[in-house]
XYZ file of C-alpha atoms in Angstrom:
710
model
C -20.415 29.208 -7.045
C -19.401 31.756 -9.659
C -17.302 34.820 -8.920
C -15.934 37.480 -11.222
C -12.273 38.528 -11.220
C -9.949 40.175 -13.731
C -8.551 37.656 -16.203
C -6.120 38.736 -18.893
C -5.900 36.929 -22.250
C -2.547 35.368 -21.419
C -0.852 32.882 -23.792
C -2.003 29.758 -25.587
C 1.257 27.934 -24.838
C 2.570 26.202 -22.839
C -0.543 24.213 -22.061
C -1.521 23.683 -18.433
C -1.032 25.984 -15.456
C 2.210 27.969 -15.591
C 3.023 30.074 -12.514
C 4.990 33.236 -13.165
C 5.488 36.684 -11.707
C 2.153 38.090 -10.539
C -0.069 35.113 -11.271
C -0.608 31.976 -13.327
C -1.274 31.427 -17.020
C -3.923 28.776 -17.766
C -4.215 27.154 -21.198
C -6.304 24.154 -22.194
C -7.127 22.602 -25.566
C -10.855 22.352 -26.284
C -11.426 23.305 -29.918
C -15.166 22.483 -30.064
C -16.122 24.208 -26.797
C -18.229 27.366 -26.757
C -16.582 28.569 -23.542
C -14.165 27.284 -20.913
C -13.896 28.396 -17.290
C -10.996 27.853 -14.937
C -12.317 27.023 -11.479
C -10.276 28.003 -8.400
C -10.866 26.395 -5.003
C -10.250 27.523 -1.465
C -9.326 25.027 1.239
C -12.911 24.983 2.501
C -14.278 24.091 -0.952
C -15.488 27.504 -2.124
C -15.010 27.844 -5.869
C -14.512 30.803 -8.168
C -15.277 30.365 -11.859
C -13.299 32.560 -14.213
C -14.000 32.677 -17.927
C -10.912 32.138 -20.059
C -11.194 35.147 -22.370
C -9.401 34.025 -25.506
C -8.983 31.035 -27.825
C -6.249 30.434 -30.393
C -5.778 27.270 -32.461
C -8.314 25.462 -30.302
C -6.591 26.455 -27.044
C -8.496 28.518 -24.470
C -6.239 30.651 -22.303
C -6.073 33.373 -19.701
C -3.711 34.869 -17.118
C -5.145 35.034 -13.593
C -3.370 37.505 -11.281
C -2.494 36.594 -7.697
C -2.777 32.843 -8.291
C 0.361 30.953 -7.401
C 1.931 27.612 -6.530
C -0.302 25.346 -4.463
C -3.599 26.705 -5.821
C -6.240 24.043 -6.514
C -8.111 24.349 -9.790
C -10.069 22.598 -12.535
C -11.938 23.395 -15.724
C -15.572 23.506 -16.813
C -16.227 23.337 -20.549
C -19.502 24.356 -22.213
C -20.539 23.262 -25.669
C -22.779 20.798 -27.490
C -24.005 17.702 -25.682
C -24.510 15.451 -28.686
C -23.214 11.898 -28.133
C -24.283 10.919 -31.662
C -21.582 13.312 -32.925
C -19.114 12.337 -30.209
C -19.519 15.643 -28.363
C -19.940 15.373 -24.576
C -19.581 18.859 -23.120
C -21.166 19.321 -19.703
C -20.269 22.349 -17.545
C -21.683 20.570 -14.482
C -18.618 18.315 -14.550
C -15.400 19.582 -13.008
C -12.517 18.498 -15.218
C -8.905 17.826 -14.383
C -6.318 19.671 -16.420
C -4.797 17.150 -18.882
C -1.475 18.967 -18.312
C -1.729 19.160 -14.501
C 1.622 18.414 -12.864
C -0.007 17.424 -9.588
C -3.445 16.207 -8.550
C -4.979 15.992 -5.104
C -7.983 14.224 -3.690
C -9.825 10.986 -4.399
C -12.612 10.211 -6.810
C -15.906 9.246 -5.178
C -17.932 6.966 -7.396
C -21.283 8.724 -7.293
C -23.801 9.502 -10.036
C -22.402 13.026 -10.250
C -19.187 11.958 -12.027
C -21.111 10.793 -15.097
C -22.136 13.151 -17.866
C -25.553 11.489 -18.120
C -28.283 10.609 -15.591
C -28.474 7.028 -14.287
C -29.934 4.677 -16.895
C -29.947 7.251 -19.726
C -26.585 7.266 -21.577
C -27.772 9.873 -24.073
C -29.321 12.120 -21.430
C -27.722 15.199 -19.886
C -26.827 15.290 -16.188
C -27.019 18.601 -14.318
C -25.566 17.219 -11.080
C -22.353 19.007 -10.079
C -19.405 16.630 -9.848
C -17.045 19.006 -8.000
C -17.571 17.455 -4.534
C -16.666 14.012 -5.858
C -13.617 14.461 -8.102
C -9.946 15.423 -7.594
C -8.474 18.856 -8.166
C -5.481 19.912 -10.203
C -2.698 21.827 -8.429
C -0.572 24.714 -9.700
C 3.043 23.505 -9.439
C 6.440 24.944 -10.253
C 8.408 21.878 -11.362
C 11.599 23.692 -12.341
C 14.633 22.599 -10.358
C 18.398 22.923 -10.699
C 19.728 19.631 -12.045
C 23.280 20.902 -12.505
C 24.711 18.345 -10.075
C 22.726 15.425 -11.537
C 24.498 13.076 -13.938
C 22.478 10.667 -16.035
C 24.037 7.175 -15.936
C 23.541 6.806 -19.705
C 23.976 3.032 -19.558
C 24.128 1.474 -23.061
C 21.527 -1.180 -23.795
C 24.217 -3.850 -23.980
C 25.327 -3.113 -20.420
C 21.833 -2.679 -18.991
C 20.073 -4.948 -16.522
C 16.516 -3.754 -15.903
C 14.704 -4.365 -12.615
C 10.908 -3.988 -12.776
C 9.292 -2.892 -9.524
C 6.205 -1.285 -7.996
C 6.916 1.953 -6.113
C 4.580 1.136 -3.253
C 4.905 -2.634 -3.124
C 8.703 -2.656 -3.189
C 9.177 -0.691 0.034
C 5.859 -1.093 1.863
C 7.338 -3.839 4.077
C 11.025 -2.897 3.826
C 12.548 -3.011 7.332
C 15.289 -0.516 6.501
C 12.890 2.233 5.407
C 11.311 4.466 8.093
C 7.588 3.647 8.439
C 6.500 7.091 7.259
C 8.431 6.644 3.991
C 7.412 3.096 3.135
C 5.515 2.773 -0.124
C 6.623 6.179 -1.417
C 9.025 7.818 -3.843
C 11.126 8.838 -0.855
C 11.140 5.219 0.283
C 12.472 4.064 -3.074
C 15.201 6.695 -2.886
C 16.117 5.764 0.698
C 19.781 4.761 1.174
C 18.904 1.250 2.364
C 16.915 0.574 -0.817
C 19.485 2.154 -3.121
C 22.225 0.108 -1.473
C 20.248 -3.092 -2.070
C 19.804 -2.289 -5.756
C 23.485 -1.474 -6.173
C 24.559 -4.705 -4.444
C 22.178 -6.679 -6.636
C 23.964 -5.195 -9.646
C 21.056 -3.979 -11.758
C 21.516 -0.788 -13.764
C 17.941 0.524 -14.088
C 14.651 0.421 -12.245
C 11.516 0.214 -14.355
C 8.606 1.605 -12.352
C 5.051 0.389 -12.829
C 2.785 3.346 -13.700
C 3.304 6.470 -11.600
C 1.094 8.835 -13.590
C -1.911 9.870 -11.509
C -4.460 7.067 -11.781
C -7.858 6.142 -10.327
C -9.691 2.996 -9.304
C -12.733 2.062 -11.354
C -16.151 1.563 -9.691
C -16.193 -2.160 -10.499
C -13.070 -2.661 -8.368
C -14.030 -0.252 -5.611
C -17.358 -2.052 -5.263
C -15.483 -5.274 -4.463
C -13.281 -3.560 -1.914
C -10.269 -3.703 -4.243
C -8.017 -1.070 -5.782
C -6.176 -0.400 -9.017
C -2.842 -1.564 -7.583
C -0.824 -1.745 -10.802
C -1.923 1.740 -11.854
C -2.895 1.062 -15.478
C -5.761 3.584 -15.464
C -4.016 6.919 -15.892
C -5.958 10.144 -15.805
C -3.141 12.756 -15.848
C 0.005 12.038 -17.837
C 2.125 14.798 -16.260
C 1.336 14.227 -12.579
C 3.168 11.801 -10.252
C 0.628 9.690 -8.382
C -0.214 11.485 -5.140
C -0.664 8.367 -2.983
C 3.010 7.435 -3.467
C 4.211 10.677 -1.903
C 5.257 10.975 1.751
C 5.196 14.756 1.386
C 1.634 14.748 0.099
C 0.609 12.430 2.941
C 2.097 14.959 5.351
C -0.057 17.716 3.868
C 2.356 19.358 1.407
C 0.156 20.191 -1.537
C 1.898 19.147 -4.754
C 4.848 17.744 -2.795
C 4.841 14.611 -4.950
C 6.666 16.474 -7.722
C 9.731 17.466 -5.691
C 9.747 14.082 -3.945
C 9.842 12.251 -7.264
C 12.673 14.482 -8.438
C 14.656 13.768 -5.267
C 14.155 10.034 -5.775
C 15.535 10.286 -9.311
C 18.507 12.282 -8.055
C 19.305 9.624 -5.428
C 19.064 6.772 -7.923
C 21.194 8.612 -10.483
C 23.849 9.284 -7.859
C 24.116 5.511 -7.414
C 24.419 4.923 -11.172
C 20.841 3.686 -11.575
C 18.583 4.762 -14.433
C 14.840 5.352 -14.000
C 12.450 3.997 -16.636
C 8.716 4.690 -16.433
C 5.984 2.297 -17.511
C 3.595 4.682 -19.307
C 0.007 4.066 -20.420
C -0.609 6.226 -23.477
C -3.079 3.780 -24.988
C -6.180 4.592 -22.910
C -7.397 6.592 -19.901
C -9.436 5.883 -16.791
C -12.609 7.344 -18.326
C -13.533 3.993 -19.876
C -16.238 3.455 -22.470
C -19.385 5.450 -23.227
C -20.782 4.472 -19.825
C -17.720 5.750 -17.955
C -17.211 8.910 -15.894
C -16.348 12.358 -17.198
C -13.159 13.343 -15.400
C -10.883 15.101 -17.879
C -10.318 14.414 -21.589
C -13.905 13.357 -22.404
C -15.308 16.680 -21.269
C -12.755 18.797 -23.130
C -12.254 17.150 -26.523
C -13.864 13.713 -26.719
C -13.342 13.146 -30.484
C -9.802 14.500 -30.296
C -8.524 12.403 -27.401
C -10.393 9.158 -28.151
C -10.943 6.917 -31.148
C -14.679 6.910 -31.780
C -16.504 4.145 -33.574
C -16.829 5.172 -37.243
C -20.492 4.162 -37.535
C -21.640 5.041 -34.005
C -19.784 7.967 -32.466
C -21.516 7.370 -29.155
C -19.134 4.473 -28.670
C -15.364 4.016 -28.584
C -12.941 1.885 -30.527
C -11.346 -0.385 -27.940
C -8.014 -2.013 -28.842
C -6.890 -1.971 -25.208
C -9.551 -3.992 -23.397
C -10.342 -1.017 -21.161
C -13.244 0.606 -22.982
C -11.390 3.313 -24.903
C -8.252 3.964 -26.954
C -6.374 7.236 -27.288
C -6.685 8.808 -30.725
C -3.101 9.012 -31.978
C -4.437 10.158 -35.360
C -5.322 13.511 -33.763
C -2.688 16.232 -33.492
C -3.881 17.454 -30.069
C -3.661 13.967 -28.591
C -0.232 13.387 -30.133
C 0.923 16.759 -28.830
C -0.149 15.816 -25.302
C 1.751 12.516 -25.475
C 4.926 14.114 -26.791
C 4.704 17.015 -24.324
C 4.336 14.520 -21.491
C 7.361 12.503 -22.611
C 9.508 15.628 -22.891
C 8.337 16.830 -19.481
C 9.357 13.607 -17.746
C 12.748 13.619 -19.452
C 13.614 17.298 -18.983
C 11.919 18.298 -15.720
C 11.762 14.944 -13.899
C 15.004 13.555 -15.436
C 13.827 10.020 -16.183
C 15.960 7.923 -18.512
C 13.412 6.025 -20.560
C 9.901 4.702 -21.017
C 8.252 1.336 -21.361
C 5.062 1.852 -23.403
C 2.154 -0.284 -22.262
C 0.224 -1.870 -25.167
C 2.445 0.086 -27.541
C 0.820 -1.400 -30.642
C -2.166 0.866 -29.923
C 0.089 3.905 -30.403
C 0.934 2.837 -33.944
C -2.585 2.256 -35.230
C -2.645 4.652 -38.145
C -6.331 4.771 -39.100
C -6.841 1.560 -37.147
C -4.105 -0.773 -38.395
C -0.579 -1.201 -37.009
C 1.901 0.875 -39.031
C 5.620 1.069 -38.204
C 5.617 4.366 -40.143
C 2.869 5.825 -37.939
C 2.942 9.499 -36.995
C 3.842 8.734 -33.393
C 7.007 6.903 -34.410
C 7.942 9.761 -36.742
C 7.486 12.324 -33.988
C 9.620 10.315 -31.575
C 12.371 9.773 -34.144
C 12.770 13.485 -34.907
C 12.378 14.733 -31.342
C 15.786 15.902 -30.028
C 14.861 14.972 -26.443
C 12.721 11.846 -26.592
C 14.760 10.127 -29.306
C 17.833 10.138 -27.062
C 16.501 8.018 -24.186
C 15.455 4.379 -23.812
C 12.221 3.496 -25.655
C 10.757 0.090 -24.848
C 7.547 -1.258 -26.360
C 5.126 -3.811 -25.042
C 4.512 -4.926 -28.641
C 0.871 -5.957 -28.496
C -2.650 -4.786 -27.699
C -6.043 -6.488 -28.085
C -6.883 -5.217 -31.570
C -7.347 -7.707 -34.362
C -5.883 -9.137 -36.519
C -2.503 -7.435 -35.974
C -2.465 -7.125 -32.187
C 0.833 -9.012 -31.732
C 3.538 -6.826 -33.282
C 6.701 -8.285 -31.750
C 9.726 -7.463 -33.899
C 7.908 -4.882 -36.022
C 8.865 -1.670 -34.218
C 11.269 0.743 -35.935
C 14.817 1.851 -35.149
C 15.443 3.351 -31.674
C 12.952 0.941 -30.112
C 13.455 -2.127 -27.939
C 10.643 -4.575 -27.258
C 9.491 -6.880 -24.486
C 10.237 -10.277 -26.015
C 7.264 -12.440 -25.100
C 8.526 -15.262 -27.288
C 11.727 -15.323 -25.254
C 9.698 -15.755 -22.037
C 7.600 -18.570 -23.479
C 10.571 -20.398 -24.976
C 12.708 -20.338 -21.821
C 9.813 -21.509 -19.672
C 8.994 -24.288 -22.134
C 12.562 -25.541 -22.383
C 13.189 -25.812 -18.661
C 9.842 -27.446 -17.935
C 10.703 -30.122 -20.482
C 8.610 -29.260 -23.552
C 9.956 -31.266 -26.545
C 11.329 -29.608 -29.671
C 12.324 -26.283 -28.115
C 16.131 -26.496 -28.309
C 16.498 -24.760 -31.693
C 14.384 -21.812 -30.639
C 16.205 -21.605 -27.302
C 19.463 -21.209 -29.220
C 17.929 -18.371 -31.243
C 16.714 -16.626 -28.088
C 20.085 -17.065 -26.339
C 21.751 -15.567 -29.398
C 19.700 -12.355 -29.282
C 16.587 -13.173 -31.368
C 18.043 -12.055 -34.674
C 15.073 -13.678 -36.423
C 12.879 -10.868 -35.115
C 15.160 -7.831 -34.946
C 18.109 -8.162 -37.344
C 16.013 -7.650 -40.490
C 15.325 -4.051 -39.442
C 18.970 -3.336 -38.658
C 18.513 -3.460 -34.903
C 21.007 -5.080 -32.571
C 20.415 -7.542 -29.692
C 19.588 -4.605 -27.410
C 16.232 -4.484 -29.193
C 15.246 -7.632 -27.285
C 14.208 -7.157 -23.654
C 14.687 -10.698 -22.332
C 12.505 -11.718 -19.426
C 10.954 -14.838 -17.932
C 8.576 -12.993 -15.594
C 7.121 -9.524 -15.225
C 4.449 -7.907 -13.067
C 1.771 -9.506 -15.258
C 1.743 -13.243 -14.572
C 3.388 -15.630 -12.146
C 6.437 -14.700 -10.123
C 9.485 -16.842 -10.908
C 8.907 -18.971 -7.823
C 5.288 -19.486 -8.844
C 6.307 -20.486 -12.397
C 7.809 -23.642 -10.861
C 5.183 -24.090 -8.117
C 1.820 -23.870 -9.902
C 0.448 -25.446 -13.043
C -2.787 -23.460 -12.791
C -3.590 -19.869 -11.839
C -5.225 -19.187 -8.476
C -6.840 -15.766 -8.772
C -9.831 -16.300 -6.484
C -8.909 -13.268 -4.360
C -9.644 -11.004 -7.347
C -13.361 -11.741 -7.090
C -13.797 -12.750 -10.737
C -14.326 -16.476 -10.275
C -10.732 -17.219 -11.312
C -11.669 -16.290 -14.904
C -9.234 -13.364 -15.104
C -5.555 -13.686 -15.972
C -3.898 -15.810 -18.613
C -4.425 -19.567 -18.870
C -1.253 -19.929 -20.956
C 1.325 -19.856 -18.177
C 3.966 -22.292 -19.520
C 4.529 -23.290 -15.881
C 5.035 -26.487 -13.886
C 4.299 -27.396 -10.291
C 7.087 -30.011 -10.218
C 4.616 -32.621 -8.998
C 2.729 -30.762 -6.259
C 0.419 -27.776 -6.747
C 1.470 -24.958 -4.464
C 3.216 -25.163 -1.084
C 4.893 -28.402 -0.071
C 7.457 -29.756 2.380
C 8.649 -32.460 -0.004
C 12.435 -31.924 -0.215
C 12.700 -33.452 -3.701
C 10.016 -31.126 -5.089
C 11.551 -28.096 -3.378
C 14.996 -28.978 -4.716
C 13.724 -29.274 -8.278
C 11.839 -25.983 -8.030
C 14.961 -24.203 -6.767
C 17.025 -25.734 -9.584
C 14.618 -24.576 -12.301
C 14.570 -21.068 -10.836
C 18.374 -20.946 -11.021
C 18.282 -22.310 -14.566
C 15.901 -19.631 -15.791
C 17.652 -16.825 -13.939
C 20.965 -17.934 -15.453
C 19.483 -18.209 -18.941
C 18.209 -14.629 -18.826
C 21.566 -13.308 -17.666
C 23.490 -15.352 -20.260
C 21.449 -14.301 -23.270
C 22.335 -11.580 -25.772
C 19.983 -8.667 -25.379
C 18.802 -6.765 -22.305
C 17.898 -8.884 -19.265
C 14.933 -7.809 -17.171
C 14.307 -9.145 -13.664
C 11.109 -8.733 -11.679
C 11.413 -7.403 -8.139
C 11.611 -10.191 -5.589
C 12.317 -12.978 -8.061
C 15.938 -12.838 -6.966
C 14.981 -14.152 -3.543
C 11.863 -16.230 -4.144
C 8.853 -13.902 -3.857
C 5.488 -15.613 -4.277
C 1.958 -14.440 -5.048
C 0.589 -17.863 -4.105
C -0.401 -18.668 -7.661
C -2.162 -15.389 -8.481
C -1.062 -14.458 -12.002
C -3.102 -11.247 -12.271
C -2.590 -9.329 -9.030
C -3.568 -6.011 -10.616
C -6.087 -5.289 -7.849
C -4.208 -6.680 -4.847
C -2.823 -3.779 -2.859
C -1.709 -5.826 0.116
C 0.660 -8.547 1.346
C -0.122 -10.744 -1.655
C 1.601 -8.230 -3.966
C 3.962 -6.384 -1.637
C 7.552 -7.601 -1.548
C 7.974 -9.565 1.676
C 11.536 -8.884 2.797
C 11.220 -11.299 5.732
C 10.539 -14.322 3.498
C 13.844 -14.126 1.687
C 15.689 -17.084 0.176
C 19.222 -15.959 0.987
C 20.859 -18.641 -1.156
C 18.887 -17.592 -4.228
C 19.741 -13.939 -3.600
C 23.444 -14.757 -3.376
C 23.184 -16.855 -6.531
C 21.474 -14.029 -8.430
C 24.024 -11.462 -7.316
C 26.784 -13.795 -8.478
C 25.209 -14.262 -11.908
C 24.617 -10.522 -12.344
C 28.237 -9.826 -11.396
C 29.392 -12.477 -13.890
C 27.497 -10.794 -16.720
C 28.842 -7.379 -15.814
C 32.414 -8.676 -15.567
C 32.517 -10.330 -18.998
C 31.864 -8.212 -22.114
C 31.554 -11.390 -24.203
C 28.171 -11.995 -22.524
C 26.768 -8.628 -23.509
C 28.285 -7.513 -26.794
C 26.101 -5.823 -29.365
C 26.463 -8.561 -31.985
C 24.172 -11.522 -32.400
C 25.681 -14.882 -31.563
C 24.528 -15.927 -35.018
C 26.949 -13.425 -36.592
C 29.970 -15.166 -38.184
C 32.855 -15.959 -35.876
C 31.140 -15.557 -32.546
C 29.764 -18.965 -31.662
C 29.942 -22.666 -32.438
C 27.220 -25.061 -31.335
C 28.247 -28.603 -30.380
C 26.454 -31.779 -29.451
C 27.299 -33.277 -26.038
C 29.708 -35.659 -27.832
C 31.663 -32.597 -29.119
C 30.522 -33.010 -32.740
C 29.115 -29.912 -34.420
C 25.343 -29.614 -34.319
C 23.612 -30.494 -37.591
C 20.266 -29.502 -39.021
C 18.987 -32.923 -38.060
C 20.132 -32.383 -34.473
C 18.343 -29.037 -34.247
C 15.147 -30.468 -35.725
C 15.114 -33.563 -33.522
C 12.243 -33.040 -31.039
C 14.106 -35.137 -28.489
C 17.192 -32.880 -28.538
C 17.450 -31.091 -25.220
C 21.200 -30.535 -24.764
C 23.827 -28.388 -26.437
C 27.358 -27.100 -25.845
C 27.864 -23.437 -26.757
C 31.317 -21.994 -27.480
C 31.551 -18.193 -27.653
C 34.843 -16.774 -28.928
C 36.003 -13.899 -26.742
C 38.715 -12.839 -29.156
C 36.485 -11.685 -31.990
C 37.252 -8.028 -32.628
C 34.558 -7.246 -35.198
C 32.568 -5.045 -32.830
C 33.474 -1.478 -33.841
C 30.496 0.168 -32.161
C 30.656 -1.579 -28.812
C 30.452 1.612 -26.718
C 34.120 1.375 -25.792
C 33.941 -2.179 -24.458
C 37.145 -4.178 -24.892
C 37.240 -6.426 -27.943
C 39.160 -9.145 -26.136
C 37.632 -11.276 -23.402
C 37.866 -14.784 -22.057
C 36.268 -17.528 -24.134
C 32.971 -18.885 -22.892
C 31.696 -22.472 -22.883
C 28.148 -23.277 -21.772
C 26.955 -26.852 -21.310
C 23.152 -27.031 -21.320
C 21.295 -30.171 -20.237
C 17.548 -29.739 -20.355
C 16.874 -33.461 -20.006
C 15.608 -35.479 -17.030
C 18.877 -37.395 -16.532
C 22.555 -36.521 -16.039
C 24.449 -36.220 -19.304
C 28.128 -36.665 -20.132
C 29.611 -33.848 -22.215
C 32.930 -34.051 -24.058
C 34.671 -30.689 -24.195
C 35.089 -29.736 -27.871
C 38.199 -28.748 -29.796
C 38.096 -24.962 -30.192
C 41.787 -24.052 -30.495
C 41.380 -22.640 -34.010
C 38.774 -20.017 -34.860
C 38.236 -17.206 -37.306
C 40.134 -15.034 -34.851
C 43.301 -17.042 -35.419
C 45.162 -19.960 -33.911
C 45.638 -20.233 -30.193
C 47.068 -22.862 -27.917
C 45.078 -25.645 -26.366
C 42.695 -23.869 -23.969
C 42.239 -24.702 -20.315
C 38.680 -24.452 -19.091
C 37.743 -23.456 -15.546
C 34.224 -24.211 -14.354
C 32.602 -21.116 -12.884
C 28.872 -21.788 -12.489
C 26.915 -24.997 -11.966
C 23.207 -24.378 -11.492
C 22.746 -27.761 -9.820
C 24.464 -26.286 -6.739
C 22.315 -24.064 -4.496
C 24.863 -21.250 -4.814
C 25.897 -22.096 -8.356
C 29.328 -23.281 -7.237
C 31.049 -25.712 -9.626
C 31.771 -29.315 -8.675
C 34.853 -29.464 -10.906
C 37.935 -28.420 -8.934
C 40.725 -28.197 -11.525
C 41.232 -27.047 -15.103
C 39.735 -29.047 -17.958
C 40.932 -29.488 -21.518
C 39.462 -30.444 -24.872
C 38.439 -34.086 -24.889
C 37.796 -34.178 -21.141
C 34.393 -35.408 -20.109
C 32.116 -33.553 -17.734
C 28.901 -34.863 -16.230
C 26.170 -32.236 -16.248
C 23.273 -33.058 -13.880
C 19.706 -33.228 -15.137
C 17.972 -29.926 -15.887
C 21.012 -27.788 -15.288
C 23.760 -25.895 -17.041
C 27.465 -25.389 -16.512
C 29.485 -22.273 -17.404
C 33.210 -22.503 -18.053
C 35.797 -19.861 -18.936
C 39.111 -20.058 -20.716
C 41.365 -17.115 -19.966
C 43.192 -15.544 -22.896
C 46.826 -14.570 -22.437
């Protein structure tokens, strides 16, 4: 229905709906539109369409009196319907505000949500989509953060913990039922206490931007559990809000802010996994929900020879057009909003290579990187790239991102898995990964903090499943087990899946401890996946993106208490010893010496021997050449790590390390601290050891020793 009301010209900026004294200013970018209406909704569904009276620099705007916080709205844009030119205006389609700070309501997958009639992609649909799509909400997101203190944890001191907002607390016994699976649940004291006791310094949240489930999933009775189909980059996902569930329109914004405040008060940073590479509108056969109906050629990369279709370097049907200034402005405005008004501490960019495709190819000098580097807000927080997409031939861009950026190190994951499952010829690369992966990051002047070291993440097997399954088991996804990676670098230790065989279970537990210890020993930033610290399983499903249920939720009742205690101990060890987390590569002069098990220095031949699977690592804690170590002490205990990746016990001779570039010291005494062959990591050696002493290291395990400096 269309109603007339007074609308003043208002302002072109800021974009979105801005409530102020006497009404709300609406501004939306749609440079090729002939007219744009803001549509206001009553609770019973009655709509009023108000023409935005002015347009400046491609932005339509108007001030609507007597419209305030909580009002539901959308846009209708009129203009050419000409898919051959990439123009897809259709005023019959109600559009979300790309800058909406809150969204309410589901999407119903009917014919009305498409810009074209069924079976005719170039045709023009006149069916009104308003009954079947969500509404934007006018929100005042300003809040007094004066009592909030950002933890500001340096990369070198960080331990990231990746989790899913809903799945982490959905079954948590300490969270009240009405708060489980919500932002409030994640900020609940029982959850915060658990995170603090674990010792991590940051939570990295799977996508929380408002997202939708695609028809292909909904038709199979499944949902978009991971959330990698964003539709509004400013709005916290409504379904994760206890306030919204209770009927508070737009309550997800304040609830998210309160969660951040609670985590900050406990010293925990909040990092968001953001999906600025595509949207939920899909390819040319997808729905018209937001960006497509406002500025299709501005927001999306269109195929150069057929502008009906989309360039797809994401595997989702479309790719955001980071060559366009309006699209780049939206991304940067979103990042600043989450930092300034929601107080997050960093971002992990999904398929980040897609953001650096300057005219198609990956370019570390791309406009997006330049904008981030000069931005006084965004440049000051943690920036983490998933350094790949599905474009060819340069889709894998690990190590190629510029200064300020850290990257998920997929080569680290593959190497650590390969070494501990017994793949020959991996020892030399393992040493490089333990040392901080200088081969990938040092050439660009970045430090070990550029490497986010992980063995598992949300995408793939859990850590328990890495040692329990040799093949994926994704039948529940309804895709014939064809989805998910086939390159899992995993082992079932002799039995596929569940078993009661004590020998198999013991080996699986040992390998889990080995990999957990390796991550926490390595230079760089360790990242743990929620539940890995106590043995969470997905029963062999390595692509649980659509499993919103017990398969993906963290099961707090099925907890391996010994593994949890072991993990806490290893995290505490890393945090207690600066030598494990300094900002210099272990390959830098004076930091490390690599020995064979017989205490002779490793040679090139030893590193290149495919049968080599053991090494002794000495790290000098006295080296003071770390002038920019964020105030960390330059003196620490010396570290000795005995690594045996072989199938049999191995006798190590402790090396002579009394003289180093740091100077001469007395004959050190070594105290064993961690032995991964023990279920709690407790050492078998009771007394101090000295150079020349022999130590038996069990098969597939490692031993950590310390020598205290006077």
